[in-house]
PDB file of C-alpha atoms and ligand atoms in Angstrom:
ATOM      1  CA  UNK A   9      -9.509  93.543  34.285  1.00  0.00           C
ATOM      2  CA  UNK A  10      -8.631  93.397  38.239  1.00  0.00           C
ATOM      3  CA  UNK A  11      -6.395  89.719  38.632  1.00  0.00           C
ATOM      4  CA  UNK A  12      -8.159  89.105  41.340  1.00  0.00           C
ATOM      5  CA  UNK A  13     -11.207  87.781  40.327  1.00  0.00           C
ATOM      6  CA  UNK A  14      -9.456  84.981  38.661  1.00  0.00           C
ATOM      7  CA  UNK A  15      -7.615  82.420  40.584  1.00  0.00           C
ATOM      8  CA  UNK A  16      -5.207  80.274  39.625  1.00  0.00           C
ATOM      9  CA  UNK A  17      -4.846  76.814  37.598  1.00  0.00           C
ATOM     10  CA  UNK A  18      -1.982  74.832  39.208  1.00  0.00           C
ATOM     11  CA  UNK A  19      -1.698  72.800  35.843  1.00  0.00           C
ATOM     12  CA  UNK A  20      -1.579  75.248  33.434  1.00  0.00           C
ATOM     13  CA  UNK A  21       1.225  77.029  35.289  1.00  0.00           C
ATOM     14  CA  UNK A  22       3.057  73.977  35.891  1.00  0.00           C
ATOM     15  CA  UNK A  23       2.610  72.646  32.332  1.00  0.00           C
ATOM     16  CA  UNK A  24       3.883  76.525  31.974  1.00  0.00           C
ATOM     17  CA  UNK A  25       6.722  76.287  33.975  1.00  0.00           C
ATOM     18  CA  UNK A  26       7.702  73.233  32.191  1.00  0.00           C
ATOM     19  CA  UNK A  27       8.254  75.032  29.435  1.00  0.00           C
ATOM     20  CA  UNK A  28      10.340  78.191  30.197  1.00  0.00           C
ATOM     21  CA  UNK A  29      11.514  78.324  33.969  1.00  0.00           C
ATOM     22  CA  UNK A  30      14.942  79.001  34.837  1.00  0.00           C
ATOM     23  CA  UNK A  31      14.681  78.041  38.621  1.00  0.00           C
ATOM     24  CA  UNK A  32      17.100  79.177  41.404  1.00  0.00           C
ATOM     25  CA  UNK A  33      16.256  76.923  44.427  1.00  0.00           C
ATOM     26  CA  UNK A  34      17.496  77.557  47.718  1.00  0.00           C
ATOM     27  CA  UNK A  35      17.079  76.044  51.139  1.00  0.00           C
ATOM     28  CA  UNK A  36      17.527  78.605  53.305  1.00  0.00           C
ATOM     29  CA  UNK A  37      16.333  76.631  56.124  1.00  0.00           C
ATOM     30  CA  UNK A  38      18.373  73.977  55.635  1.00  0.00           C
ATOM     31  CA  UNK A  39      21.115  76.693  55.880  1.00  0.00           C
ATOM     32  CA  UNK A  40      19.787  78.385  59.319  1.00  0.00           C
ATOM     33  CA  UNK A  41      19.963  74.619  60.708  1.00  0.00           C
ATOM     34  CA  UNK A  42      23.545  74.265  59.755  1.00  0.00           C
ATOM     35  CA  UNK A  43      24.700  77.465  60.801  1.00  0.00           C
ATOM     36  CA  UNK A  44      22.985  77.282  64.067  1.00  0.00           C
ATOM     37  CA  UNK A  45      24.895  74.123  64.793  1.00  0.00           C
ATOM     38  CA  UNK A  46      28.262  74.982  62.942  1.00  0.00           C
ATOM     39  CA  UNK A  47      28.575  78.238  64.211  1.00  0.00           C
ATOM     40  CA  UNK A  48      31.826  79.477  64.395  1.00  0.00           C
ATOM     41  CA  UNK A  49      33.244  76.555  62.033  1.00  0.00           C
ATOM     42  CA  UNK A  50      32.249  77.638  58.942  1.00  0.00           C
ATOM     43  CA  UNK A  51      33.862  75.954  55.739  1.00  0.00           C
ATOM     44  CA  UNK A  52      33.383  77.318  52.216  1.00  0.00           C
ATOM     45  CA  UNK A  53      32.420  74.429  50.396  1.00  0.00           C
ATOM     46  CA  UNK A  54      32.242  74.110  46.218  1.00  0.00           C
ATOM     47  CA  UNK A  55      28.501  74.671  45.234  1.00  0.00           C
ATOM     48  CA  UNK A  56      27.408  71.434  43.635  1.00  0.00           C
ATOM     49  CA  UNK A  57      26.961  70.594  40.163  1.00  0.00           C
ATOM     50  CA  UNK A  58      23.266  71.303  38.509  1.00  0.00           C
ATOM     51  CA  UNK A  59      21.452  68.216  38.578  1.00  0.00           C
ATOM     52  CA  UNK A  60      20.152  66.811  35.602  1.00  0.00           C
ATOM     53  CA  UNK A  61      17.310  69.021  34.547  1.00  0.00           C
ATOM     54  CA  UNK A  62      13.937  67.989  35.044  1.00  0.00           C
ATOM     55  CA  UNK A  63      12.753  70.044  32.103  1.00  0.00           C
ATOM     56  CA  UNK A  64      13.009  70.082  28.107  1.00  0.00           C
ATOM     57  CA  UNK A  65      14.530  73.338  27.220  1.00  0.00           C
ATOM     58  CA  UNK A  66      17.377  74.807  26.448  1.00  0.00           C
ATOM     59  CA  UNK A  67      16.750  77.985  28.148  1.00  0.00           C
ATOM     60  CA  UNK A  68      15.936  75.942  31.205  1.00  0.00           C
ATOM     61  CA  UNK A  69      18.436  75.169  33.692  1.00  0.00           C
ATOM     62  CA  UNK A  70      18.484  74.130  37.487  1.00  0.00           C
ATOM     63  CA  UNK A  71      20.828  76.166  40.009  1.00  0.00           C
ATOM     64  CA  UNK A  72      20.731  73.637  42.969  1.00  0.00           C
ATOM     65  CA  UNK A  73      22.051  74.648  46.781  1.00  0.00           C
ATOM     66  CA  UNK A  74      22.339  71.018  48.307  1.00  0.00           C
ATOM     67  CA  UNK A  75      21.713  71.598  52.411  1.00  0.00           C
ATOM     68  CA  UNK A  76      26.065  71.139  52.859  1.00  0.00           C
ATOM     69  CA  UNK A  77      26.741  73.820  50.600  1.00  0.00           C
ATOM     70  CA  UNK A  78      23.983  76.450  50.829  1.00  0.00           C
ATOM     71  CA  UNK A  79      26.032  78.853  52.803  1.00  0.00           C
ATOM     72  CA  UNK A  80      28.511  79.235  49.206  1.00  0.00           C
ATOM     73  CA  UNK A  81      24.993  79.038  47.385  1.00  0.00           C
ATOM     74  CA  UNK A  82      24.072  82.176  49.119  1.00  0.00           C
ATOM     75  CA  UNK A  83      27.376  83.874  49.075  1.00  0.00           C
ATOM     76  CA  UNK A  84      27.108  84.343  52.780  1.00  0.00           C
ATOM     77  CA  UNK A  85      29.743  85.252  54.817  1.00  0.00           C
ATOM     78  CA  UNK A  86      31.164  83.094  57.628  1.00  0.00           C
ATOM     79  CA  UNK A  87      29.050  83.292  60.983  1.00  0.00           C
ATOM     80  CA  UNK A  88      30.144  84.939  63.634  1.00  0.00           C
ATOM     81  CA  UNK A  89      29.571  83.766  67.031  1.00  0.00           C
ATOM     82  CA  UNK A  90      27.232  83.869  68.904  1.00  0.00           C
ATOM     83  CA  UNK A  91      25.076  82.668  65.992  1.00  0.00           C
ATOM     84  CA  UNK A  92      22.582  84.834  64.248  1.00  0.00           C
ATOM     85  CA  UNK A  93      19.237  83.476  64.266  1.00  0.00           C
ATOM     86  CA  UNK A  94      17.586  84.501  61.448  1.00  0.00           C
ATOM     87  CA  UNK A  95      14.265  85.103  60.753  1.00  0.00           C
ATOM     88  CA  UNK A  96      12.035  83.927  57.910  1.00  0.00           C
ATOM     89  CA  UNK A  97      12.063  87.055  56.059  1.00  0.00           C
ATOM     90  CA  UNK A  98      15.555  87.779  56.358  1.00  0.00           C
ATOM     91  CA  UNK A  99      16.084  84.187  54.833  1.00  0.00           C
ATOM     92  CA  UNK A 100      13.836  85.391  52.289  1.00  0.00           C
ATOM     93  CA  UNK A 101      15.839  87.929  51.788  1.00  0.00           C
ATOM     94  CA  UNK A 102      18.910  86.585  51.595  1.00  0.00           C
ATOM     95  CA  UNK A 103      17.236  84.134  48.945  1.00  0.00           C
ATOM     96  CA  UNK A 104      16.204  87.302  46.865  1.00  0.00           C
ATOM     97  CA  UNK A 105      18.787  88.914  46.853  1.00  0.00           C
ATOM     98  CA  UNK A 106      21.026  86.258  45.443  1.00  0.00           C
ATOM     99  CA  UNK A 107      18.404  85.802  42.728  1.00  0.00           C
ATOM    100  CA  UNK A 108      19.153  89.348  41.765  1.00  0.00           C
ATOM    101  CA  UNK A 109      22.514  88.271  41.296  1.00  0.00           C
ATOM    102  CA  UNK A 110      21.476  86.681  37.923  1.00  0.00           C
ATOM    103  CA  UNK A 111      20.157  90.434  36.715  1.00  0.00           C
ATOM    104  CA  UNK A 112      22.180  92.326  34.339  1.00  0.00           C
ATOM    105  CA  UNK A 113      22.070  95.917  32.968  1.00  0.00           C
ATOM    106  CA  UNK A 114      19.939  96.337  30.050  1.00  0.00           C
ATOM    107  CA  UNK A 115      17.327  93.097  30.884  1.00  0.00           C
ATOM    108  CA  UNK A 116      13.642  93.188  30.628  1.00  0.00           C
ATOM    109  CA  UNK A 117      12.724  91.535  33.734  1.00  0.00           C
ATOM    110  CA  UNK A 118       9.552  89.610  34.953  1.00  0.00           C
ATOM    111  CA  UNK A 119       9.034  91.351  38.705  1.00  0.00           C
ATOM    112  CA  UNK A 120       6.848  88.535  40.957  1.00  0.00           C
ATOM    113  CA  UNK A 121       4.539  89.409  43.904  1.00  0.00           C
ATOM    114  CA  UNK A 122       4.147  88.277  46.933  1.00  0.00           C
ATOM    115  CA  UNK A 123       6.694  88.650  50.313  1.00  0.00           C
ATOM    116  CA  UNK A 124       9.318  87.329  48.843  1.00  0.00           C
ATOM    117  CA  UNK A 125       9.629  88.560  45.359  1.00  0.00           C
ATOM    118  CA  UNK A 126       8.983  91.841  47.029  1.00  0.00           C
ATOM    119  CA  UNK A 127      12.084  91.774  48.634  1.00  0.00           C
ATOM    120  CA  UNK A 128      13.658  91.066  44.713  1.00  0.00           C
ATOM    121  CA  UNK A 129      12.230  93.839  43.496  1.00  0.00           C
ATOM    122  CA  UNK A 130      13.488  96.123  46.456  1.00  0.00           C
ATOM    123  CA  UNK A 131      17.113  94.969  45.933  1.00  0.00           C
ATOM    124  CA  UNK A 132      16.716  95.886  41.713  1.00  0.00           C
ATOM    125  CA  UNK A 133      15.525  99.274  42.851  1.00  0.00           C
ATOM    126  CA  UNK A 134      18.333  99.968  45.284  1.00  0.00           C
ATOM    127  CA  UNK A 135      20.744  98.725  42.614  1.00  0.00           C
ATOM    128  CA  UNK A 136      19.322 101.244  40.031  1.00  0.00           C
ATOM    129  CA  UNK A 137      19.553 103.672  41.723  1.00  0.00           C
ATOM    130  CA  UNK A 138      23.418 102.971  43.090  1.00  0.00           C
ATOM    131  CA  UNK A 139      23.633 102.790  39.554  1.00  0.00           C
ATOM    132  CA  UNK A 140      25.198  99.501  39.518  1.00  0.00           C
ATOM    133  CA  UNK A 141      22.122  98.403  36.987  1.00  0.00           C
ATOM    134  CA  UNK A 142      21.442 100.582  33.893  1.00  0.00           C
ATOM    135  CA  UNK A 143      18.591 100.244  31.462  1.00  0.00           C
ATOM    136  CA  UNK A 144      16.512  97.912  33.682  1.00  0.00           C
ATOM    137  CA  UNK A 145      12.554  98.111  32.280  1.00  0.00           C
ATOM    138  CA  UNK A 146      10.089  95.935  34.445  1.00  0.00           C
ATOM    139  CA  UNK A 147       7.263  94.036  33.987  1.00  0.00           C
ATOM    140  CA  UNK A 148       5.071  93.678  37.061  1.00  0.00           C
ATOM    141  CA  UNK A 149       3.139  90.755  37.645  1.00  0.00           C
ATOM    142  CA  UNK A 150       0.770  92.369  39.823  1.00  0.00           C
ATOM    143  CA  UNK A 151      -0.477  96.482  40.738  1.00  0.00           C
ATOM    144  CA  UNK A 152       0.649  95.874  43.884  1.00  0.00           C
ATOM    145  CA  UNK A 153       4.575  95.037  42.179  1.00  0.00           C
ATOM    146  CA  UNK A 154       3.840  97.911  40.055  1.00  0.00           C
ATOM    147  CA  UNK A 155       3.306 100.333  42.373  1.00  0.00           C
ATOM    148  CA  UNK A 156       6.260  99.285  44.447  1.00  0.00           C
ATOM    149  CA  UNK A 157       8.603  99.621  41.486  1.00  0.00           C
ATOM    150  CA  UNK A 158       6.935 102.853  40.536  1.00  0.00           C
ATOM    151  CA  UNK A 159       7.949 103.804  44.373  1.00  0.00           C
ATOM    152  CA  UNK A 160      11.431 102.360  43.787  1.00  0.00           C
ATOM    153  CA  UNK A 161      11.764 104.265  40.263  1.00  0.00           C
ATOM    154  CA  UNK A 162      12.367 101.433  38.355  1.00  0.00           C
ATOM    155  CA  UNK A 163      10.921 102.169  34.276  1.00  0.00           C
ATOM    156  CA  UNK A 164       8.234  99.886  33.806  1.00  0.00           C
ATOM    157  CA  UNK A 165       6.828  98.190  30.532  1.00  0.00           C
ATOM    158  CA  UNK A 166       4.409  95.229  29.180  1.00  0.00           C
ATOM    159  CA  UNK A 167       4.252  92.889  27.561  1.00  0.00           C
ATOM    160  CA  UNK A 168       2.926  94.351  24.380  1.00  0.00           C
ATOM    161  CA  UNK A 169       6.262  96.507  23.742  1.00  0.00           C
ATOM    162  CA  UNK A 170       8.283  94.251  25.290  1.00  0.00           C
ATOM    163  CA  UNK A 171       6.906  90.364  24.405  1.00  0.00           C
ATOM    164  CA  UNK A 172      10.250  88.848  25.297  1.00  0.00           C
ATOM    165  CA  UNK A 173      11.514  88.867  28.777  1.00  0.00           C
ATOM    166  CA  UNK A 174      15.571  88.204  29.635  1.00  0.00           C
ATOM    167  CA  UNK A 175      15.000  86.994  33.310  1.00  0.00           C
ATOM    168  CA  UNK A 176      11.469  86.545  35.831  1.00  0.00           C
ATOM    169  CA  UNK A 177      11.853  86.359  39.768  1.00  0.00           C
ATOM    170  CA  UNK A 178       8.579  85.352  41.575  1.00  0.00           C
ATOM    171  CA  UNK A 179       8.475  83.046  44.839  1.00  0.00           C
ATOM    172  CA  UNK A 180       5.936  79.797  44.453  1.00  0.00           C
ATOM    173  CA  UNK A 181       3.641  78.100  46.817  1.00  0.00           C
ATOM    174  CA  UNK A 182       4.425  74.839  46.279  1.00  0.00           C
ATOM    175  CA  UNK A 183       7.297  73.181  44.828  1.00  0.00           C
ATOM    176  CA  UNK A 184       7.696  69.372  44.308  1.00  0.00           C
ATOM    177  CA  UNK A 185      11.179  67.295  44.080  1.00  0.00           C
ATOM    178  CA  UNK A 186      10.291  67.666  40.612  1.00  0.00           C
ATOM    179  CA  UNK A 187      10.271  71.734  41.012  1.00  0.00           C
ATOM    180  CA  UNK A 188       6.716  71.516  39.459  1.00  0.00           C
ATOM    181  CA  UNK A 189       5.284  74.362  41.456  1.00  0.00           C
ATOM    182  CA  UNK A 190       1.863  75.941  42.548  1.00  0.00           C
ATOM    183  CA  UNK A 191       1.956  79.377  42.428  1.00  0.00           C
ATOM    184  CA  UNK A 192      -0.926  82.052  42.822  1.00  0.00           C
ATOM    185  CA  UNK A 193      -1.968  82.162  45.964  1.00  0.00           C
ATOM    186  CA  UNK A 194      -1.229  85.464  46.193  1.00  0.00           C
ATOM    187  CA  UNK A 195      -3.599  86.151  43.486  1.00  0.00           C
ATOM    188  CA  UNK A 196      -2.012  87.627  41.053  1.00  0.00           C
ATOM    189  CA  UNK A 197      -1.434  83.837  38.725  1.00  0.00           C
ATOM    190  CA  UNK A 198      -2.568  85.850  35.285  1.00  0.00           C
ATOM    191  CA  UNK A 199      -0.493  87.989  35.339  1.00  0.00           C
ATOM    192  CA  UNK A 200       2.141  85.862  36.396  1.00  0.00           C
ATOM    193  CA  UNK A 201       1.712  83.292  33.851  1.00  0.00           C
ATOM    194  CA  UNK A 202       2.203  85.741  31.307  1.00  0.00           C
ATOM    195  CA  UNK A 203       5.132  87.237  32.126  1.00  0.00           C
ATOM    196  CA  UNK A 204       6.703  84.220  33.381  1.00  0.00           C
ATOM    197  CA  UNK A 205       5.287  82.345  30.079  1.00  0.00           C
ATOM    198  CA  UNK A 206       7.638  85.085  27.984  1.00  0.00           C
ATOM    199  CA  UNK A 207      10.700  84.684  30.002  1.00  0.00           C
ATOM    200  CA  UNK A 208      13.889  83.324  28.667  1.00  0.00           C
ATOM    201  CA  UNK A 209      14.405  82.512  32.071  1.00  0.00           C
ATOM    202  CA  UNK A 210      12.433  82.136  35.433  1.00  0.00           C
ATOM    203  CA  UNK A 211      14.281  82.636  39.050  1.00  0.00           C
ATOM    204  CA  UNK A 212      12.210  81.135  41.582  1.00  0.00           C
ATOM    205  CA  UNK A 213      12.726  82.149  45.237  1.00  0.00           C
ATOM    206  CA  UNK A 214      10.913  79.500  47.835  1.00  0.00           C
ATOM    207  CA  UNK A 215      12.012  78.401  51.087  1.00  0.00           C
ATOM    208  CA  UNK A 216      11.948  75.195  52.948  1.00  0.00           C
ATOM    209  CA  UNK A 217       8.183  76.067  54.208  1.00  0.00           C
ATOM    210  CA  UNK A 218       7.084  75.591  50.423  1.00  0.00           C
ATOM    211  CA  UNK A 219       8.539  72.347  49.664  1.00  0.00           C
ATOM    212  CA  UNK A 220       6.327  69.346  49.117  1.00  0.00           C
ATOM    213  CA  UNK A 221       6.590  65.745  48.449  1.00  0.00           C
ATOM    214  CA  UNK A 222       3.525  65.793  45.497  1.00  0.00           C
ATOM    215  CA  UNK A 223       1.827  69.734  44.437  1.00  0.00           C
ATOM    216  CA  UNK A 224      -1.076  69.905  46.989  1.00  0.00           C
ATOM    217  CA  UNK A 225       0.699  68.329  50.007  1.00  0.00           C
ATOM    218  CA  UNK A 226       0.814  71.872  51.743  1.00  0.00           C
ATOM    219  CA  UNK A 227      -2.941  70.737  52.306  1.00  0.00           C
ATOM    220  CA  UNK A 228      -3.903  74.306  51.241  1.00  0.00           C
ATOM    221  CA  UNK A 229      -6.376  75.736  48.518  1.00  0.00           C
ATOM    222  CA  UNK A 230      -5.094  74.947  45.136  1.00  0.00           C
ATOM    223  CA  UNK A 231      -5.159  78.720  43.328  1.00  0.00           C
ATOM    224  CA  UNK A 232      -7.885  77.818  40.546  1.00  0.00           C
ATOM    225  CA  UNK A 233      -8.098  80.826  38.106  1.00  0.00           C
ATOM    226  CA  UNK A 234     -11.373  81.373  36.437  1.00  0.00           C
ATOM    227  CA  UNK A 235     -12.699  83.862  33.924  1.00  0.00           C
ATOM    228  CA  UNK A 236     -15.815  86.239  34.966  1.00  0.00           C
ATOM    229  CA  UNK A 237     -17.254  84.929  31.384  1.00  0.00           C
ATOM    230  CA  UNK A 238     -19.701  81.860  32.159  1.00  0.00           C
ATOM    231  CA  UNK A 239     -17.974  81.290  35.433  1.00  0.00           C
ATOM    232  CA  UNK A 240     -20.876  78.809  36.472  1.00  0.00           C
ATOM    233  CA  UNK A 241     -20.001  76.579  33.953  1.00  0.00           C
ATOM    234  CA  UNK A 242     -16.127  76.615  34.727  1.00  0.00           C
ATOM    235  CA  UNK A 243     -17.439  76.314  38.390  1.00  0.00           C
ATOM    236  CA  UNK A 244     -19.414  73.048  37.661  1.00  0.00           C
ATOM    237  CA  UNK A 245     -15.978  71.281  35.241  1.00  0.00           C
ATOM    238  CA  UNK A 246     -14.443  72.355  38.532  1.00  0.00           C
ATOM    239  CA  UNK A 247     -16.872  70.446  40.731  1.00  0.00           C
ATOM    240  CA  UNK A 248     -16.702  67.187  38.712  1.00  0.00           C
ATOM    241  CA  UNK A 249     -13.175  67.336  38.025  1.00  0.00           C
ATOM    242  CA  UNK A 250     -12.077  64.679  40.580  1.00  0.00           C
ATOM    243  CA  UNK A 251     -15.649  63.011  40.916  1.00  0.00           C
ATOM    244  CA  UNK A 252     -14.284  59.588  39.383  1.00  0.00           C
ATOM    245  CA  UNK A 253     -12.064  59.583  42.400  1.00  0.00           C
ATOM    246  CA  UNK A 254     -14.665  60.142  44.821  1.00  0.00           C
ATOM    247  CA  UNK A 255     -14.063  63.292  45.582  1.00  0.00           C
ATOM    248  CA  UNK A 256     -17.100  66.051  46.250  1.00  0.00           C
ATOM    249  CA  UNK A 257     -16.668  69.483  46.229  1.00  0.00           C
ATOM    250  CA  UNK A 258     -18.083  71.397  48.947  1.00  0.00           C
ATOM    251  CA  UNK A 259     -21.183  73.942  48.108  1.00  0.00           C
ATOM    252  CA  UNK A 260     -18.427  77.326  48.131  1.00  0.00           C
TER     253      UNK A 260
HETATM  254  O1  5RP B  23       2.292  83.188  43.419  1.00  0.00           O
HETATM  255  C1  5RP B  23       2.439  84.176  44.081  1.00  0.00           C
HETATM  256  C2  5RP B  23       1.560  85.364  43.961  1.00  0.00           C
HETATM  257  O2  5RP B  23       0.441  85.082  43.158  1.00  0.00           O
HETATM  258  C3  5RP B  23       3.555  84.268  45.072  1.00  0.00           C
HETATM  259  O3  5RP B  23       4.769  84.212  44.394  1.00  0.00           O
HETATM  260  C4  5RP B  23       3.439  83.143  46.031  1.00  0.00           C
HETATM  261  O4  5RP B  23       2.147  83.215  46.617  1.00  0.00           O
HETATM  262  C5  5RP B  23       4.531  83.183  47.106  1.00  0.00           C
HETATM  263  O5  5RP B  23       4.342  84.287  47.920  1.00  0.00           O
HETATM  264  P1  5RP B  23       5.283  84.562  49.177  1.00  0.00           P
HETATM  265  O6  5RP B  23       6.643  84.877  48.658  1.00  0.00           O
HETATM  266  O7  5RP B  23       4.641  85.733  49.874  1.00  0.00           O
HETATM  267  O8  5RP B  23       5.279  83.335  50.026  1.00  0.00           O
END
């Protein structure tokens, strides 16, 4: 069945994520600002300790860049003046390919979708085939991800031969100072729930744009995923589901 016809349930994949994300966080805006102003005058600074994680697991943990220290978060090198002003992408980038730092020869790994996960899946592909990763098999969260690994020639699996996966990088839409997230709105939330669900750990890529102070303060669509079976019903539950708080759905 096509992913597309289902959108996404921001609960369910937080409750999700509760259980089995491994989240690298980085604010790569925070870095441009600081480099823009402290160009030329860079000091490495120790990356800060995790902070105390949010979530109940033990294969959860919390890699934190604070705003000081994101340049040593994102093992960049020292700027060079005049400043390079970097774009959102590249940030992405940058972001994505640190994440790829955490991949190791021989993993099973979730691959994400969306613009910045691409870039993930990119820098795995260019390692494989530098040969500096060995035995990689990938699980793509969406056709679009698995035609771009295909491209890349990275071996590709599922989830019924391989039901456990080492490591999962995907970006979010939305992620809360609790690092509850939204994620989906690129459509592909299924798939992504499963894979990321089976993770031993989950390396989330967002950048300052997706940070908000409660899940829905982006003031975008929440990704809702519903089933093709008895999708009026679903629709209706969906319509009433915030009627005690005077909220009305508009006719879709
Ligand atoms: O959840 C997703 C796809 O369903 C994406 O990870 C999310 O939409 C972020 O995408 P991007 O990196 O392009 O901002």
């Amino acid at each position: 069945m096509d992913d597309r016809h289902r959108q996404t349930n921001a609960g369910g994949f937080r409750n999700a994520i509760r259980r089995s994300v491994y989240i690298f966080f980085s604010f790569q805006f925070a870095f441009y600002k600081n480099q823009t102003k402290s160009a030329g005058c860079y000091t490495p600074q120790p990356i800060p300790p995790f902070p105390s994680n949010p979530f109940n697991s033990k294969t959860m943990a919390v890699a934190w860049s604070e705003k000081a220290s994101s340049k040593e978060a994102l093992s960049l090198t020292p700027p060079i003046s005049p400043p390079v002003i970097l774009t959102q992408d590249e940030l992405k980038k940058m972001a994505a390919y640190k994440a790829v730092e955490y991949v190791e020869s021989g993993m099973v790994l979730g691959l994400g979708t969306g613009s910045t996960a691409k870039h993930a899946v990119d820098r795995i592909g260019e390692l494989l085939r530098q040969g500096k990763l060995t035995n990689i098999i990938g699980i793509p969260t969406s056709k679009q991800t698995q035609e771009q690994a295909i491209s890349l020639g990275i071996p590709l699996s599922d989830l019924d031969s391989h039901p456990t996966v080492d490591l999962a990088i995907d970006g979010a839409d939305e992620v809360d100072p609790h690092l509850n997230l939204v994620k989906g709105r690129g459509g592909s939330l299924l798939r992504e729930k499963m894979v990321e669900g089976a993770c031993k750990k989950f390396v989330c890529i967002v950048d300052e744009s997706k940070l908000v102070k409660h899940l829905g303060g982006s003031g975008l669509a929440l990704p809702v995923e519903v089933v093709p079976f008895c999708w009026k019903f679903t629709a209706g539950k969906l319509q009433n589901l915030f009627k005690d708080w005077g909220c009305a759905a508009l006719p879709g």
